[in-house]
Tab-separated table of C-alpha atoms in Angstrom:
chain	number	residue	atom	x	y	z
P	161	ALA	CA	9.442	1.845	-27.337
P	162	LYS	CA	6.241	2.782	-25.951
P	163	ARG	CA	5.274	1.345	-22.391
P	164	LEU	CA	8.508	1.335	-20.929
P	165	GLU	CA	9.175	0.938	-16.702
P	166	ILE	CA	11.856	1.890	-16.810
P	167	LEU	CA	12.864	1.921	-12.259
P	168	TYR	CA	15.015	1.468	-9.957
P	169	CYS	CA	18.267	1.414	-11.643
P	170	ASP	CA	21.154	3.296	-10.920
P	171	LEU	CA	22.764	4.509	-14.333
P	172	SER	CA	25.630	6.579	-13.944
P	173	ASP	CA	28.617	7.846	-16.439
P	174	GLY	CA	27.772	7.439	-19.972
P	175	ASN	CA	27.817	9.211	-22.453
P	176	ARG	CA	31.965	9.826	-22.415
P	177	LEU	CA	32.161	9.786	-26.489
P	178	SER	CA	29.044	11.710	-27.296
P	179	ASN	CA	27.517	14.868	-26.740
P	180	ASP	CA	23.450	16.366	-26.705
P	181	THR	CA	22.653	13.107	-25.050
P	182	GLY	CA	21.270	12.257	-22.199
P	183	ALA	CA	21.466	8.794	-19.873
P	184	LEU	CA	17.903	7.962	-20.658
P	185	LYS	CA	16.794	9.793	-24.174
P	186	CYS	CA	14.242	9.281	-26.855
P	187	TRP	CA	13.137	11.729	-29.280
P	188	GLY	CA	9.385	12.122	-31.236
P	189	THR	CA	8.217	9.894	-28.804
P	190	ASP	CA	4.645	8.922	-28.178
P	191	GLY	CA	4.993	7.543	-24.490
P	192	GLU	CA	1.768	6.627	-24.366
P	193	GLY	CA	2.266	6.483	-20.398
P	194	SER	CA	5.388	5.296	-20.623
P	195	VAL	CA	7.027	5.692	-17.155
P	196	ILE	CA	10.165	6.347	-15.865
P	197	ALA	CA	10.446	6.687	-11.319
P	198	TYR	CA	13.081	5.514	-8.801
P	199	ASN	CA	16.255	6.033	-10.870
P	200	TRP	CA	19.344	7.526	-9.610
P	201	VAL	CA	20.874	9.142	-12.789
P	202	HIS	CA	24.246	10.781	-12.327
P	203	ASP	CA	27.298	11.753	-13.673
P	204	ASN	CA	27.357	11.706	-17.029
P	205	GLN	CA	29.890	13.720	-17.988
P	206	GLY	CA	30.032	14.670	-21.806
P	207	ARG	CA	30.085	17.498	-22.771
P	208	ASN	CA	25.643	19.336	-22.540
P	209	THR	CA	24.754	15.410	-21.494
P	210	VAL	CA	21.234	15.246	-19.945
P	211	GLY	CA	19.444	12.815	-16.915
P	212	ILE	CA	16.174	12.100	-18.158
P	213	TYR	CA	15.906	14.088	-21.583
P	214	LEU	CA	12.874	13.814	-23.946
P	215	ASP	CA	13.980	15.328	-26.806
P	216	ASN	CA	12.097	17.719	-30.208
P	217	TYR	CA	7.652	15.988	-30.038
P	218	SER	CA	8.201	13.639	-26.941
P	219	LYS	CA	4.644	13.384	-25.015
P	220	ASN	CA	2.923	11.230	-22.388
P	221	PHE	CA	5.544	9.932	-20.336
P	222	SER	CA	5.004	10.227	-16.624
P	223	VAL	CA	8.801	11.373	-15.243
P	224	HIS	CA	8.815	10.642	-11.154
P	225	HIS	CA	10.761	10.170	-7.620
P	226	ASN	CA	13.723	9.956	-9.316
P	227	VAL	CA	17.170	11.718	-8.054
P	228	ILE	CA	19.438	13.329	-10.926
P	229	TRP	CA	22.944	14.406	-9.582
P	230	ASN	CA	25.918	16.130	-11.120
P	231	ASN	CA	24.876	15.948	-15.310
P	232	SER	CA	27.151	18.587	-17.237
P	233	GLY	CA	24.221	19.987	-19.511
P	234	ALA	CA	21.239	19.760	-16.741
P	235	GLY	CA	19.356	17.198	-15.127
P	236	ILE	CA	16.051	16.645	-17.642
P	237	ARG	CA	15.623	17.953	-20.472
P	238	LEU	CA	11.857	19.413	-22.307
P	239	ASN	CA	13.165	20.495	-25.237
P	240	SER	CA	9.771	21.688	-27.502
P	241	PRO	CA	7.393	20.974	-28.392
P	242	SER	CA	6.560	18.878	-24.763
P	243	ASN	CA	3.671	18.280	-24.571
P	244	ASP	CA	0.968	16.101	-22.204
P	245	ASN	CA	4.348	14.851	-19.917
P	246	GLN	CA	4.162	15.133	-16.143
P	247	ILE	CA	7.318	15.617	-14.212
P	248	TYR	CA	6.803	15.680	-10.915
P	249	ASN	CA	9.680	14.602	-7.531
P	250	ASN	CA	12.041	14.635	-8.702
P	251	THR	CA	15.815	15.778	-6.671
P	252	VAL	CA	17.500	17.573	-8.767
P	253	LEU	CA	20.781	18.462	-7.862
P	254	ASN	CA	24.127	20.363	-8.666
P	255	ASN	CA	23.277	20.323	-12.417
P	256	GLY	CA	24.771	22.341	-15.551
P	257	LYS	CA	20.825	23.264	-15.163
P	258	SER	CA	18.113	22.047	-13.020
P	259	PHE	CA	15.630	21.973	-16.443
P	260	ALA	CA	16.117	23.149	-20.170
P	261	VAL	CA	14.416	23.105	-23.432
P	262	PHE	CA	14.859	24.081	-26.726
P	263	THR	CA	13.128	24.860	-29.506
P	264	TYR	CA	13.814	24.637	-33.230
P	265	LYS	CA	14.247	27.847	-35.062
P	266	GLY	CA	11.281	28.525	-36.402
P	267	LYS	CA	9.043	27.041	-34.421
P	268	THR	CA	7.517	28.372	-31.554
P	269	PRO	CA	7.802	26.621	-28.065
P	270	ASN	CA	5.122	24.883	-26.780
P	271	GLN	CA	5.094	22.954	-23.394
P	272	LEU	CA	1.284	23.230	-23.383
P	273	GLY	CA	-0.088	20.193	-21.181
P	274	THR	CA	3.386	19.446	-19.155
P	275	ARG	CA	3.151	19.531	-15.503
P	276	ILE	CA	6.001	20.604	-13.201
P	277	PHE	CA	5.494	20.764	-10.085
P	278	ASN	CA	6.965	19.196	-6.220
P	279	ASN	CA	10.556	18.418	-7.087
P	280	LEU	CA	14.128	19.837	-5.305
P	281	TYR	CA	16.297	21.545	-7.669
P	282	SER	CA	19.621	23.375	-6.941
P	283	ASP	CA	19.770	24.992	-10.752
P	284	GLU	CA	18.260	27.058	-12.807
P	285	LEU	CA	14.717	25.778	-13.715
P	286	GLU	CA	14.665	26.201	-17.645
P	287	CYS	CA	10.927	26.166	-19.281
P	288	VAL	CA	7.847	27.890	-21.958
P	289	ALA	CA	6.770	31.234	-21.244
P	290	GLY	CA	3.577	32.670	-21.853
P	291	ASP	CA	0.624	30.766	-23.285
P	292	PHE	CA	2.381	27.379	-24.443
P	293	ALA	CA	3.387	27.191	-21.683
P	294	PRO	CA	4.111	23.909	-18.565
P	295	GLU	CA	1.907	24.363	-15.237
P	296	LEU	CA	4.457	24.637	-12.629
P	297	ARG	CA	3.336	25.050	-8.736
P	298	GLY	CA	4.968	23.037	-5.165
P	299	ASN	CA	8.231	22.771	-6.634
P	300	GLN	CA	11.579	23.687	-4.761
P	301	LEU	CA	14.373	25.770	-5.240
P	302	VAL	CA	17.412	24.126	-2.387
P	303	ASN	CA	21.248	24.960	-2.071
P	304	SER	CA	23.189	21.145	-3.283
P	305	ASP	CA	25.659	21.483	-0.750
P	306	GLU	CA	23.061	20.879	2.095
P	307	LEU	CA	22.053	17.489	0.787
P	308	LEU	CA	24.585	15.917	-1.744
P	309	LEU	CA	28.360	16.739	-1.892
P	310	PRO	CA	30.479	18.085	-5.488
P	311	SER	CA	31.434	15.094	-6.750
P	312	SER	CA	29.338	12.312	-6.778
P	313	SER	CA	32.792	10.558	-6.223
P	314	GLN	CA	33.047	11.095	-2.414
P	315	VAL	CA	29.364	10.409	-2.172
P	316	MET	CA	28.189	7.297	-0.028
P	317	SER	CA	24.863	5.995	-0.896
P	318	ASP	CA	23.562	6.273	3.040
P	319	GLN	CA	25.056	10.091	3.121
P	320	MET	CA	23.321	10.837	0.534
P	321	LEU	CA	19.611	8.537	1.876
P	322	ARG	CA	19.912	10.426	5.114
P	323	GLY	CA	20.205	13.732	3.918
P	324	MET	CA	17.205	12.781	1.720
P	325	GLN	CA	15.561	11.922	4.717
P	326	ARG	CA	15.739	14.641	7.026
P	327	HIS	CA	14.389	17.464	4.164
P	328	ALA	CA	11.966	15.990	3.332
P	329	LEU	CA	10.765	15.580	7.112
P	330	HIS	CA	11.812	19.070	7.974
P	331	GLU	CA	8.591	19.970	5.606
P	332	ALA	CA	5.932	17.264	6.631
P	333	ASP	CA	4.548	19.756	8.393
P	334	LYS	CA	3.782	21.447	4.908
P	335	ASP	CA	1.675	20.813	2.510
P	336	ILE	CA	3.456	19.888	-0.582
P	337	ARG	CA	6.904	18.036	0.379
P	338	PRO	CA	8.861	17.638	-2.280
P	339	GLY	CA	11.359	16.128	-3.753
P	340	ALA	CA	12.361	12.601	-4.360
P	341	TYR	CA	11.787	11.068	-0.689
P	342	GLU	CA	9.085	13.535	0.012
P	343	SER	CA	7.373	11.413	3.338
P	344	GLY	CA	11.054	10.665	4.507
P	345	ALA	CA	10.516	7.327	5.352
P	346	ASN	CA	11.603	3.563	4.558
P	347	PRO	CA	13.590	5.750	1.772
P	348	TRP	CA	14.271	3.891	-2.294
P	349	ARG	CA	17.753	2.657	-3.430
P	350	PRO	CA	17.850	2.033	-6.709
P	351	GLY	CA	17.944	-2.036	-7.653
P	352	ARG	CA	16.596	-5.893	-7.523
P	353	ARG	CA	12.705	-5.558	-6.473
P	354	LYS	CA	11.542	-8.984	-4.983
P	355	SER	CA	8.927	-9.045	-7.780
P	356	TRP	CA	8.475	-7.498	-11.369
P	357	ARG	CA	4.907	-6.658	-12.617
P	358	ILE	CA	4.637	-9.012	-16.153
P	359	HIS	CA	2.485	-7.086	-18.521
P	360	SER	CA	0.969	-7.456	-21.969
P	361	PRO	CA	1.562	-6.617	-24.642
P	362	ASP	CA	-2.261	-5.508	-25.553
């Protein structure tokens, strides 16, 4: 599928019977501008499972303003080659790794054209280095305990939103406002919207 909009979803508790997969996953896909935004993606507890997983040869996705937590493998995985993906203003907490990458044996690691910026993260940020590295800027390492309890079964959405909002307000005097709630005002929640935009196939 291409030119998708995956918005305001609460995705959790999947991947119980599968490994090396994600709540949202594609392989070898040109997203052609697909947008994955304003989602809560959490508690995928199978072995090595991921929140948002753009597997090898996936490109031209925009992934922004998602809150991703308690996934056993990684919050966001951008397997190489991962080109021209825009990954920004996500809050990625308490996952096996915050960002991860894998390259097939014998292939050159390549995330050229991908931009990873203004994200809050609490665990390892793994990406390609060298001439084919992505652009990294404005990402901020945080202690997840300050924003989110270790077990999401104990987390109330109101508590999480308050924590995110406090952090955003604390950062308000800085030029860079990372994370999914960067403004600190009118925090969004997943769920039904009052109106949806309908796009024609062309």
